[in-house]
Amino acid sequence: MINKEWMTIVAKEQIAKDTIEMTLSGSAVIDTAEPGQFVHINVGTNNTNLLRRPISIADVNKKEQTITIIFKIIGTGTDQLSKYTVGQELDVLVPCGQGYPISKVTMKKALVIGGGIGVPPLYYLAKQLQQKGIEVTAVIGFQSEEHVFYESKFSEIGSCHVVTDDGSYGFKGYVTDVLDQVDIAYDYYFSCGPTGMLKAVSKKLEDKKGYISIEQRMGCGIGACYACVVPTSEPNGFKKICKDGPVFEAKEVVL
Amino acid sequence: MIDLTTTLPGLSLKNPIMPASGCFGFGKEYSDVFDLNQLGAIIIKAATKEGRYGNSTPRVAETSAGMLNAIGLQNPGVENIIDNELPFLAKYDVPIIANVAGSSVEEYVEVTKAFTRTTAIQAIELNISCPNVKEGGIQFGTDPGLAAEVTSQVKEASHVPVYVKLSPNVSNIGVMAKAVESAGADGLSMINTLTGMQINLSSRKPLLANKTGGLSGPAIKPVAIRMIYEVKQQVSIPIIGMGGVMTAEDVLEFLLAGASAIAVGTANFHNPLVCPEIIEALPSVLKQYGFDSVEDAIGKGHEHAYTGLSRA
């Protein structure tokens, strides 16, 4: 069940270049939110930014009844969202999609691999995995030093390797380069990031078991409009990213 | 008490509001958000003979006061729709209008014939205006002779009234409307999307994988109103109006232009509760503008000739 509700912005902070962390206060639906799910936010009016913006859930605080989102200012919608201030309300569909199925898989060690604005959902995932007693290693990649965020938060959970495209912070190169250089033991990997990165990760780790979260321009966000489909490995097969995903088993979809 | 009922061939509606084809799937997803029994009717997603996968992604792009889409008639095929999608909708006390699409007259007829085995639909919306597929669709919607041909054959094959969905991508909408009326259409549905394109400055490529897409949303409402107004004066069959409807005020504007019922499309993506919210707001809007019923308002925009300054 998806709920449409007004959530109040209770905190807002710029945490890296063009990157905003926002905490929203809502009602009991938060209790069911799983890592990997997203919220679909109406940032506009009937005449501007008509389509909602899907933003992944970066953290959930069940006691405080809040969720945290992190977004990068990229276009008119995220720019508009960045102009909202603490105390204002947002029209939100919550929670949307299927998250990482961590209750269905058993493991001792997990690897989370995030790129850019794909890093946020992995934070709530890593926290949940840690609570289950699973050892978590994080590999998170950004464009450059000024874009890096949440390194210390991931480091509180487990070991965290940061990589930047230009080498201005941490390793130089891509997340897959870190996988070449560091020997990490894990049973499952969980990844989220740009399609190019996910392609490279799932190809490199094709012998491993893993789940990826993919992004696409969305319409309705609830599975009705068929805008955000992804081919599956079955002939003529497809899945709806907003409803069946955004998280899929890596081998299930064709990027 | 404001009377919201409206009657069209095959359709006795408790209110004039229905989700537009392609914007509501087969109803299941929205049934998670509100009670579908509130709706006047539902126009389900287009059906073709065989299942279609549709276009590559990206399939949608936002525009000023609207959006472009190029889904490409993705659907599981008419038999699948009848067997797997319609039973769910049969649980609701809401008339269902099936949208029939195809690449040839034969395919339109075969899809229509397939629907004759179910009593779960009350009307057909004949989709001769999809701008997003390589073959069929819009070619039937831009040639009056082809439009009349497919209309008469589908009409002959159909067990329910046929509403022909017109394309706005024509120079003379009245010619198209009259052609399908003469061919036996029971009603019209208008307008479909306007063909458009958006180019990404960074990649220097059209944003949509299909390059072109159909423009919808408030940006096209004045075009829809103008076309419905023009067509209303040239045909006597009823019109299901659509094109950028966001509010109950918009609904009244379509009624005044001559629509007998109104479909809501893109607005569902902006606000999944828009249909029930419009239905709730409609009585007070009708009252505010001096109408006791929906049927009172239909075509009332034509009654007063403009009496502005004249320099004649």
mmCIF file with all atom_site columns, N, CA and C in Angstrom, chain B residues 226-288:
data_model
loop_
_atom_site.group_PDB
_atom_site.id
_atom_site.type_symbol
_atom_site.label_atom_id
_atom_site.label_alt_id
_atom_site.label_comp_id
_atom_site.label_asym_id
_atom_site.label_entity_id
_atom_site.label_seq_id
_atom_site.pdbx_PDB_ins_code
_atom_site.Cartn_x
_atom_site.Cartn_y
_atom_site.Cartn_z
_atom_site.occupancy
_atom_site.B_iso_or_equiv
_atom_site.pdbx_formal_charge
_atom_site.auth_seq_id
_atom_site.auth_comp_id
_atom_site.auth_asym_id
_atom_site.auth_atom_id
_atom_site.pdbx_PDB_model_num
ATOM 1   N N  . ARG B 1 226 ? -10.077 24.121 -28.125 1.00 0.00 ? 226 ARG B N  1
ATOM 2   C CA . ARG B 1 226 ? -10.381 24.662 -29.467 1.00 0.00 ? 226 ARG B CA 1
ATOM 3   C C  . ARG B 1 226 ? -10.892 23.562 -30.389 1.00 0.00 ? 226 ARG B C  1
ATOM 4   N N  . MET B 1 227 ? -10.233 22.409 -30.380 1.00 0.00 ? 227 MET B N  1
ATOM 5   C CA . MET B 1 227 ? -10.629 21.341 -31.306 1.00 0.00 ? 227 MET B CA 1
ATOM 6   C C  . MET B 1 227 ? -11.998 20.773 -30.954 1.00 0.00 ? 227 MET B C  1
ATOM 7   N N  . ILE B 1 228 ? -12.263 20.597 -29.667 1.00 0.00 ? 228 ILE B N  1
ATOM 8   C CA . ILE B 1 228 ? -13.574 20.089 -29.249 1.00 0.00 ? 228 ILE B CA 1
ATOM 9   C C  . ILE B 1 228 ? -14.666 21.105 -29.632 1.00 0.00 ? 228 ILE B C  1
ATOM 10  N N  . TYR B 1 229 ? -14.369 22.378 -29.409 1.00 0.00 ? 229 TYR B N  1
ATOM 11  C CA . TYR B 1 229 ? -15.318 23.448 -29.742 1.00 0.00 ? 229 TYR B CA 1
ATOM 12  C C  . TYR B 1 229 ? -15.652 23.416 -31.237 1.00 0.00 ? 229 TYR B C  1
ATOM 13  N N  . GLU B 1 230 ? -14.614 23.289 -32.064 1.00 0.00 ? 230 GLU B N  1
ATOM 14  C CA . GLU B 1 230 ? -14.813 23.239 -33.527 1.00 0.00 ? 230 GLU B CA 1
ATOM 15  C C  . GLU B 1 230 ? -15.608 22.014 -33.945 1.00 0.00 ? 230 GLU B C  1
ATOM 16  N N  . VAL B 1 231 ? -15.202 20.860 -33.396 1.00 0.00 ? 231 VAL B N  1
ATOM 17  C CA . VAL B 1 231 ? -15.836 19.606 -33.804 1.00 0.00 ? 231 VAL B CA 1
ATOM 18  C C  . VAL B 1 231 ? -17.292 19.556 -33.344 1.00 0.00 ? 231 VAL B C  1
ATOM 19  N N  . LYS B 1 232 ? -17.551 20.091 -32.165 1.00 0.00 ? 232 LYS B N  1
ATOM 20  C CA . LYS B 1 232 ? -18.923 20.079 -31.622 1.00 0.00 ? 232 LYS B CA 1
ATOM 21  C C  . LYS B 1 232 ? -19.903 20.739 -32.596 1.00 0.00 ? 232 LYS B C  1
ATOM 22  N N  . GLN B 1 233 ? -19.412 21.733 -33.333 1.00 0.00 ? 233 GLN B N  1
ATOM 23  C CA . GLN B 1 233 ? -20.286 22.438 -34.272 1.00 0.00 ? 233 GLN B CA 1
ATOM 24  C C  . GLN B 1 233 ? -20.471 21.677 -35.584 1.00 0.00 ? 233 GLN B C  1
ATOM 25  N N  . GLN B 1 234 ? -19.680 20.610 -35.762 1.00 0.00 ? 234 GLN B N  1
ATOM 26  C CA . GLN B 1 234 ? -19.737 19.922 -37.058 1.00 0.00 ? 234 GLN B CA 1
ATOM 27  C C  . GLN B 1 234 ? -20.271 18.501 -37.001 1.00 0.00 ? 234 GLN B C  1
ATOM 28  N N  . VAL B 1 235 ? -20.380 17.926 -35.802 1.00 0.00 ? 235 VAL B N  1
ATOM 29  C CA . VAL B 1 235 ? -20.902 16.558 -35.694 1.00 0.00 ? 235 VAL B CA 1
ATOM 30  C C  . VAL B 1 235 ? -22.009 16.517 -34.649 1.00 0.00 ? 235 VAL B C  1
ATOM 31  N N  . SER B 1 236 ? -22.788 15.435 -34.681 1.00 0.00 ? 236 SER B N  1
ATOM 32  C CA . SER B 1 236 ? -23.849 15.316 -33.669 1.00 0.00 ? 236 SER B CA 1
ATOM 33  C C  . SER B 1 236 ? -23.582 14.197 -32.667 1.00 0.00 ? 236 SER B C  1
ATOM 34  N N  . ILE B 1 237 ? -22.486 13.423 -32.867 1.00 0.00 ? 237 ILE B N  1
ATOM 35  C CA . ILE B 1 237 ? -22.159 12.364 -31.898 1.00 0.00 ? 237 ILE B CA 1
ATOM 36  C C  . ILE B 1 237 ? -21.439 12.981 -30.691 1.00 0.00 ? 237 ILE B C  1
ATOM 37  N N  . PRO B 1 238 ? -21.595 12.346 -29.513 1.00 0.00 ? 238 PRO B N  1
ATOM 38  C CA . PRO B 1 238 ? -20.994 12.917 -28.297 1.00 0.00 ? 238 PRO B CA 1
ATOM 39  C C  . PRO B 1 238 ? -19.473 12.782 -28.264 1.00 0.00 ? 238 PRO B C  1
ATOM 40  N N  . ILE B 1 239 ? -18.869 13.643 -27.451 1.00 0.00 ? 239 ILE B N  1
ATOM 41  C CA . ILE B 1 239 ? -17.406 13.710 -27.369 1.00 0.00 ? 239 ILE B CA 1
ATOM 42  C C  . ILE B 1 239 ? -16.947 13.423 -25.939 1.00 0.00 ? 239 ILE B C  1
ATOM 43  N N  . ILE B 1 240 ? -15.966 12.520 -25.804 1.00 0.00 ? 240 ILE B N  1
ATOM 44  C CA . ILE B 1 240 ? -15.243 12.388 -24.534 1.00 0.00 ? 240 ILE B CA 1
ATOM 45  C C  . ILE B 1 240 ? -14.023 13.304 -24.676 1.00 0.00 ? 240 ILE B C  1
ATOM 46  N N  . GLY B 1 241 ? -13.957 14.335 -23.842 1.00 0.00 ? 241 GLY B N  1
ATOM 47  C CA . GLY B 1 241 ? -12.904 15.338 -23.977 1.00 0.00 ? 241 GLY B CA 1
ATOM 48  C C  . GLY B 1 241 ? -11.721 15.036 -23.080 1.00 0.00 ? 241 GLY B C  1
ATOM 49  N N  . MET B 1 242 ? -10.529 15.398 -23.536 1.00 0.00 ? 242 MET B N  1
ATOM 50  C CA . MET B 1 242 ? -9.324  15.208 -22.725 1.00 0.00 ? 242 MET B CA 1
ATOM 51  C C  . MET B 1 242 ? -8.208  16.074 -23.281 1.00 0.00 ? 242 MET B C  1
ATOM 52  N N  . GLY B 1 243 ? -7.220  16.330 -22.442 1.00 0.00 ? 243 GLY B N  1
ATOM 53  C CA . GLY B 1 243 ? -6.071  17.131 -22.859 1.00 0.00 ? 243 GLY B CA 1
ATOM 54  C C  . GLY B 1 243 ? -5.725  18.132 -21.775 1.00 0.00 ? 243 GLY B C  1
ATOM 55  N N  . GLY B 1 244 ? -4.889  17.722 -20.831 1.00 0.00 ? 244 GLY B N  1
ATOM 56  C CA . GLY B 1 244 ? -4.394  18.642 -19.812 1.00 0.00 ? 244 GLY B CA 1
ATOM 57  C C  . GLY B 1 244 ? -5.341  18.968 -18.681 1.00 0.00 ? 244 GLY B C  1
ATOM 58  N N  . VAL B 1 245 ? -6.332  18.109 -18.449 1.00 0.00 ? 245 VAL B N  1
ATOM 59  C CA . VAL B 1 245 ? -7.266  18.374 -17.347 1.00 0.00 ? 245 VAL B CA 1
ATOM 60  C C  . VAL B 1 245 ? -6.577  18.141 -15.997 1.00 0.00 ? 245 VAL B C  1
ATOM 61  N N  . MET B 1 246 ? -6.564  19.171 -15.149 1.00 0.00 ? 246 MET B N  1
ATOM 62  C CA . MET B 1 246 ? -5.955  19.052 -13.823 1.00 0.00 ? 246 MET B CA 1
ATOM 63  C C  . MET B 1 246 ? -6.976  19.297 -12.712 1.00 0.00 ? 246 MET B C  1
ATOM 64  N N  . THR B 1 247 ? -8.016  20.084 -12.993 1.00 0.00 ? 247 THR B N  1
ATOM 65  C CA . THR B 1 247 ? -8.925  20.549 -11.933 1.00 0.00 ? 247 THR B CA 1
ATOM 66  C C  . THR B 1 247 ? -10.393 20.420 -12.367 1.00 0.00 ? 247 THR B C  1
ATOM 67  N N  . ALA B 1 248 ? -11.295 20.604 -11.401 1.00 0.00 ? 248 ALA B N  1
ATOM 68  C CA . ALA B 1 248 ? -12.729 20.594 -11.697 1.00 0.00 ? 248 ALA B CA 1
ATOM 69  C C  . ALA B 1 248 ? -13.092 21.778 -12.601 1.00 0.00 ? 248 ALA B C  1
ATOM 70  N N  . GLU B 1 249 ? -12.381 22.889 -12.475 1.00 0.00 ? 249 GLU B N  1
ATOM 71  C CA . GLU B 1 249 ? -12.620 24.029 -13.367 1.00 0.00 ? 249 GLU B CA 1
ATOM 72  C C  . GLU B 1 249 ? -12.299 23.657 -14.810 1.00 0.00 ? 249 GLU B C  1
ATOM 73  N N  . ASP B 1 250 ? -11.199 22.908 -14.981 1.00 0.00 ? 250 ASP B N  1
ATOM 74  C CA . ASP B 1 250 ? -10.859 22.434 -16.331 1.00 0.00 ? 250 ASP B CA 1
ATOM 75  C C  . ASP B 1 250 ? -11.984 21.564 -16.894 1.00 0.00 ? 250 ASP B C  1
ATOM 76  N N  . VAL B 1 251 ? -12.550 20.718 -16.037 1.00 0.00 ? 251 VAL B N  1
ATOM 77  C CA . VAL B 1 251 ? -13.641 19.838 -16.470 1.00 0.00 ? 251 VAL B CA 1
ATOM 78  C C  . VAL B 1 251 ? -14.809 20.679 -16.987 1.00 0.00 ? 251 VAL B C  1
ATOM 79  N N  . LEU B 1 252 ? -15.166 21.717 -16.257 1.00 0.00 ? 252 LEU B N  1
ATOM 80  C CA . LEU B 1 252 ? -16.272 22.579 -16.691 1.00 0.00 ? 252 LEU B CA 1
ATOM 81  C C  . LEU B 1 252 ? -15.955 23.229 -18.040 1.00 0.00 ? 252 LEU B C  1
ATOM 82  N N  . GLU B 1 253 ? -14.694 23.635 -18.219 1.00 0.00 ? 253 GLU B N  1
ATOM 83  C CA . GLU B 1 253 ? -14.305 24.244 -19.497 1.00 0.00 ? 253 GLU B CA 1
ATOM 84  C C  . GLU B 1 253 ? -14.517 23.259 -20.656 1.00 0.00 ? 253 GLU B C  1
ATOM 85  N N  . PHE B 1 254 ? -14.152 21.993 -20.444 1.00 0.00 ? 254 PHE B N  1
ATOM 86  C CA . PHE B 1 254 ? -14.362 20.972 -21.485 1.00 0.00 ? 254 PHE B CA 1
ATOM 87  C C  . PHE B 1 254 ? -15.858 20.746 -21.736 1.00 0.00 ? 254 PHE B C  1
ATOM 88  N N  . LEU B 1 255 ? -16.656 20.757 -20.654 1.00 0.00 ? 255 LEU B N  1
ATOM 89  C CA . LEU B 1 255 ? -18.110 20.600 -20.829 1.00 0.00 ? 255 LEU B CA 1
ATOM 90  C C  . LEU B 1 255 ? -18.658 21.750 -21.673 1.00 0.00 ? 255 LEU B C  1
ATOM 91  N N  . LEU B 1 256 ? -18.241 22.972 -21.351 1.00 0.00 ? 256 LEU B N  1
ATOM 92  C CA . LEU B 1 256 ? -18.707 24.144 -22.087 1.00 0.00 ? 256 LEU B CA 1
ATOM 93  C C  . LEU B 1 256 ? -18.323 24.050 -23.565 1.00 0.00 ? 256 LEU B C  1
ATOM 94  N N  . ALA B 1 257 ? -17.123 23.519 -23.821 1.00 0.00 ? 257 ALA B N  1
ATOM 95  C CA . ALA B 1 257 ? -16.662 23.390 -25.210 1.00 0.00 ? 257 ALA B CA 1
ATOM 96  C C  . ALA B 1 257 ? -17.469 22.357 -25.978 1.00 0.00 ? 257 ALA B C  1
ATOM 97  N N  . GLY B 1 258 ? -18.110 21.431 -25.233 1.00 0.00 ? 258 GLY B N  1
ATOM 98  C CA . GLY B 1 258 ? -18.945 20.452 -25.913 1.00 0.00 ? 258 GLY B CA 1
ATOM 99  C C  . GLY B 1 258 ? -18.695 19.000 -25.563 1.00 0.00 ? 258 GLY B C  1
ATOM 100 N N  . ALA B 1 259 ? -17.793 18.732 -24.629 1.00 0.00 ? 259 ALA B N  1
ATOM 101 C CA . ALA B 1 259 ? -17.560 17.343 -24.212 1.00 0.00 ? 259 ALA B CA 1
ATOM 102 C C  . ALA B 1 259 ? -18.676 16.871 -23.292 1.00 0.00 ? 259 ALA B C  1
ATOM 103 N N  . SER B 1 260 ? -19.056 15.587 -23.428 1.00 0.00 ? 260 SER B N  1
ATOM 104 C CA . SER B 1 260 ? -20.091 15.014 -22.565 1.00 0.00 ? 260 SER B CA 1
ATOM 105 C C  . SER B 1 260 ? -19.509 14.247 -21.389 1.00 0.00 ? 260 SER B C  1
ATOM 106 N N  . ALA B 1 261 ? -18.242 13.920 -21.480 1.00 0.00 ? 261 ALA B N  1
ATOM 107 C CA . ALA B 1 261 ? -17.515 13.268 -20.385 1.00 0.00 ? 261 ALA B CA 1
ATOM 108 C C  . ALA B 1 261 ? -16.058 13.679 -20.549 1.00 0.00 ? 261 ALA B C  1
ATOM 109 N N  . ILE B 1 262 ? -15.283 13.492 -19.465 1.00 0.00 ? 262 ILE B N  1
ATOM 110 C CA . ILE B 1 262 ? -13.919 14.014 -19.508 1.00 0.00 ? 262 ILE B CA 1
ATOM 111 C C  . ILE B 1 262 ? -12.927 12.968 -19.001 1.00 0.00 ? 262 ILE B C  1
ATOM 112 N N  . ALA B 1 263 ? -11.854 12.778 -19.775 1.00 0.00 ? 263 ALA B N  1
ATOM 113 C CA . ALA B 1 263 ? -10.796 11.865 -19.336 1.00 0.00 ? 263 ALA B CA 1
ATOM 114 C C  . ALA B 1 263 ? -9.623  12.667 -18.778 1.00 0.00 ? 263 ALA B C  1
ATOM 115 N N  . VAL B 1 264 ? -9.029  12.102 -17.725 1.00 0.00 ? 264 VAL B N  1
ATOM 116 C CA . VAL B 1 264 ? -7.912  12.741 -17.038 1.00 0.00 ? 264 VAL B CA 1
ATOM 117 C C  . VAL B 1 264 ? -6.677  11.862 -17.251 1.00 0.00 ? 264 VAL B C  1
ATOM 118 N N  . GLY B 1 265 ? -5.629  12.427 -17.796 1.00 0.00 ? 265 GLY B N  1
ATOM 119 C CA . GLY B 1 265 ? -4.450  11.628 -18.127 1.00 0.00 ? 265 GLY B CA 1
ATOM 120 C C  . GLY B 1 265 ? -3.242  11.950 -17.286 1.00 0.00 ? 265 GLY B C  1
ATOM 121 N N  . THR B 1 266 ? -2.408  12.845 -17.815 1.00 0.00 ? 266 THR B N  1
ATOM 122 C CA . THR B 1 266 ? -1.137  13.191 -17.181 1.00 0.00 ? 266 THR B CA 1
ATOM 123 C C  . THR B 1 266 ? -1.278  13.587 -15.712 1.00 0.00 ? 266 THR B C  1
ATOM 124 N N  . ALA B 1 267 ? -2.394  14.219 -15.374 1.00 0.00 ? 267 ALA B N  1
ATOM 125 C CA . ALA B 1 267 ? -2.591  14.681 -13.992 1.00 0.00 ? 267 ALA B CA 1
ATOM 126 C C  . ALA B 1 267 ? -2.479  13.550 -12.976 1.00 0.00 ? 267 ALA B C  1
ATOM 127 N N  . ASN B 1 268 ? -2.811  12.314 -13.408 1.00 0.00 ? 268 ASN B N  1
ATOM 128 C CA . ASN B 1 268 ? -2.689  11.174 -12.485 1.00 0.00 ? 268 ASN B CA 1
ATOM 129 C C  . ASN B 1 268 ? -1.259  10.969 -11.998 1.00 0.00 ? 268 ASN B C  1
ATOM 130 N N  . PHE B 1 269 ? -0.281  11.330 -12.839 1.00 0.00 ? 269 PHE B N  1
ATOM 131 C CA . PHE B 1 269 ? 1.122   11.147 -12.450 1.00 0.00 ? 269 PHE B CA 1
ATOM 132 C C  . PHE B 1 269 ? 1.536   12.211 -11.443 1.00 0.00 ? 269 PHE B C  1
ATOM 133 N N  . HIS B 1 270 ? 0.982   13.399 -11.608 1.00 0.00 ? 270 HIS B N  1
ATOM 134 C CA . HIS B 1 270 ? 1.274   14.502 -10.690 1.00 0.00 ? 270 HIS B CA 1
ATOM 135 C C  . HIS B 1 270 ? 0.621   14.222 -9.331  1.00 0.00 ? 270 HIS B C  1
ATOM 136 N N  . ASN B 1 271 ? -0.600  13.741 -9.397  1.00 0.00 ? 271 ASN B N  1
ATOM 137 C CA . ASN B 1 271 ? -1.351  13.481 -8.175  1.00 0.00 ? 271 ASN B CA 1
ATOM 138 C C  . ASN B 1 271 ? -2.218  12.245 -8.383  1.00 0.00 ? 271 ASN B C  1
ATOM 139 N N  . PRO B 1 272 ? -1.837  11.111 -7.801  1.00 0.00 ? 272 PRO B N  1
ATOM 140 C CA . PRO B 1 272 ? -2.598  9.882  -8.039  1.00 0.00 ? 272 PRO B CA 1
ATOM 141 C C  . PRO B 1 272 ? -4.045  9.962  -7.544  1.00 0.00 ? 272 PRO B C  1
ATOM 142 N N  . LEU B 1 273 ? -4.338  10.933 -6.706  1.00 0.00 ? 273 LEU B N  1
ATOM 143 C CA . LEU B 1 273 ? -5.707  11.089 -6.195  1.00 0.00 ? 273 LEU B CA 1
ATOM 144 C C  . LEU B 1 273 ? -6.497  12.126 -6.992  1.00 0.00 ? 273 LEU B C  1
ATOM 145 N N  . VAL B 1 274 ? -5.966  12.563 -8.140  1.00 0.00 ? 274 VAL B N  1
ATOM 146 C CA . VAL B 1 274 ? -6.602  13.684 -8.834  1.00 0.00 ? 274 VAL B CA 1
ATOM 147 C C  . VAL B 1 274 ? -8.033  13.366 -9.275  1.00 0.00 ? 274 VAL B C  1
ATOM 148 N N  . CYS B 1 275 ? -8.287  12.145 -9.738  1.00 0.00 ? 275 CYS B N  1
ATOM 149 C CA . CYS B 1 275 ? -9.650  11.824 -10.199 1.00 0.00 ? 275 CYS B CA 1
ATOM 150 C C  . CYS B 1 275 ? -10.673 11.949 -9.073  1.00 0.00 ? 275 CYS B C  1
ATOM 151 N N  . PRO B 1 276 ? -10.480 11.236 -7.936  1.00 0.00 ? 276 PRO B N  1
ATOM 152 C CA . PRO B 1 276 ? -11.457 11.436 -6.853  1.00 0.00 ? 276 PRO B CA 1
ATOM 153 C C  . PRO B 1 276 ? -11.518 12.879 -6.353  1.00 0.00 ? 276 PRO B C  1
ATOM 154 N N  . GLU B 1 277 ? -10.402 13.591 -6.372  1.00 0.00 ? 277 GLU B N  1
ATOM 155 C CA . GLU B 1 277 ? -10.435 14.983 -5.902  1.00 0.00 ? 277 GLU B CA 1
ATOM 156 C C  . GLU B 1 277 ? -11.245 15.878 -6.848  1.00 0.00 ? 277 GLU B C  1
ATOM 157 N N  . ILE B 1 278 ? -11.112 15.642 -8.159  1.00 0.00 ? 278 ILE B N  1
ATOM 158 C CA . ILE B 1 278 ? -11.914 16.415 -9.119  1.00 0.00 ? 278 ILE B CA 1
ATOM 159 C C  . ILE B 1 278 ? -13.396 16.095 -8.945  1.00 0.00 ? 278 ILE B C  1
ATOM 160 N N  . ILE B 1 279 ? -13.711 14.796 -8.775  1.00 0.00 ? 279 ILE B N  1
ATOM 161 C CA . ILE B 1 279 ? -15.118 14.389 -8.619  1.00 0.00 ? 279 ILE B CA 1
ATOM 162 C C  . ILE B 1 279 ? -15.720 15.055 -7.380  1.00 0.00 ? 279 ILE B C  1
ATOM 163 N N  . GLU B 1 280 ? -14.930 15.136 -6.321  1.00 0.00 ? 280 GLU B N  1
ATOM 164 C CA . GLU B 1 280 ? -15.415 15.755 -5.088  1.00 0.00 ? 280 GLU B CA 1
ATOM 165 C C  . GLU B 1 280 ? -15.638 17.261 -5.270  1.00 0.00 ? 280 GLU B C  1
ATOM 166 N N  . ALA B 1 281 ? -14.757 17.893 -6.052  1.00 0.00 ? 281 ALA B N  1
ATOM 167 C CA . ALA B 1 281 ? -14.834 19.350 -6.206  1.00 0.00 ? 281 ALA B CA 1
ATOM 168 C C  . ALA B 1 281 ? -15.852 19.778 -7.257  1.00 0.00 ? 281 ALA B C  1
ATOM 169 N N  . LEU B 1 282 ? -16.231 18.863 -8.149  1.00 0.00 ? 282 LEU B N  1
ATOM 170 C CA . LEU B 1 282 ? -17.046 19.248 -9.298  1.00 0.00 ? 282 LEU B CA 1
ATOM 171 C C  . LEU B 1 282 ? -18.407 19.865 -8.947  1.00 0.00 ? 282 LEU B C  1
ATOM 172 N N  . PRO B 1 283 ? -19.166 19.301 -7.989  1.00 0.00 ? 283 PRO B N  1
ATOM 173 C CA . PRO B 1 283 ? -20.476 19.908 -7.689  1.00 0.00 ? 283 PRO B CA 1
ATOM 174 C C  . PRO B 1 283 ? -20.363 21.387 -7.319  1.00 0.00 ? 283 PRO B C  1
ATOM 175 N N  . SER B 1 284 ? -19.413 21.744 -6.488  1.00 0.00 ? 284 SER B N  1
ATOM 176 C CA . SER B 1 284 ? -19.347 23.143 -6.064  1.00 0.00 ? 284 SER B CA 1
ATOM 177 C C  . SER B 1 284 ? -18.882 24.048 -7.201  1.00 0.00 ? 284 SER B C  1
ATOM 178 N N  . VAL B 1 285 ? -18.037 23.513 -8.085  1.00 0.00 ? 285 VAL B N  1
ATOM 179 C CA . VAL B 1 285 ? -17.611 24.325 -9.237  1.00 0.00 ? 285 VAL B CA 1
ATOM 180 C C  . VAL B 1 285 ? -18.792 24.539 -10.191 1.00 0.00 ? 285 VAL B C  1
ATOM 181 N N  . LEU B 1 286 ? -19.564 23.483 -10.428 1.00 0.00 ? 286 LEU B N  1
ATOM 182 C CA . LEU B 1 286 ? -20.744 23.626 -11.297 1.00 0.00 ? 286 LEU B CA 1
ATOM 183 C C  . LEU B 1 286 ? -21.700 24.660 -10.703 1.00 0.00 ? 286 LEU B C  1
ATOM 184 N N  . LYS B 1 287 ? -21.913 24.547 -9.389  1.00 0.00 ? 287 LYS B N  1
ATOM 185 C CA . LYS B 1 287 ? -22.833 25.458 -8.704  1.00 0.00 ? 287 LYS B CA 1
ATOM 186 C C  . LYS B 1 287 ? -22.334 26.901 -8.808  1.00 0.00 ? 287 LYS B C  1
ATOM 187 N N  . GLN B 1 288 ? -21.041 27.062 -8.578  1.00 0.00 ? 288 GLN B N  1
ATOM 188 C CA . GLN B 1 288 ? -20.439 28.400 -8.605  1.00 0.00 ? 288 GLN B CA 1
ATOM 189 C C  . GLN B 1 288 ? -20.680 29.098 -9.942  1.00 0.00 ? 288 GLN B C  1
#
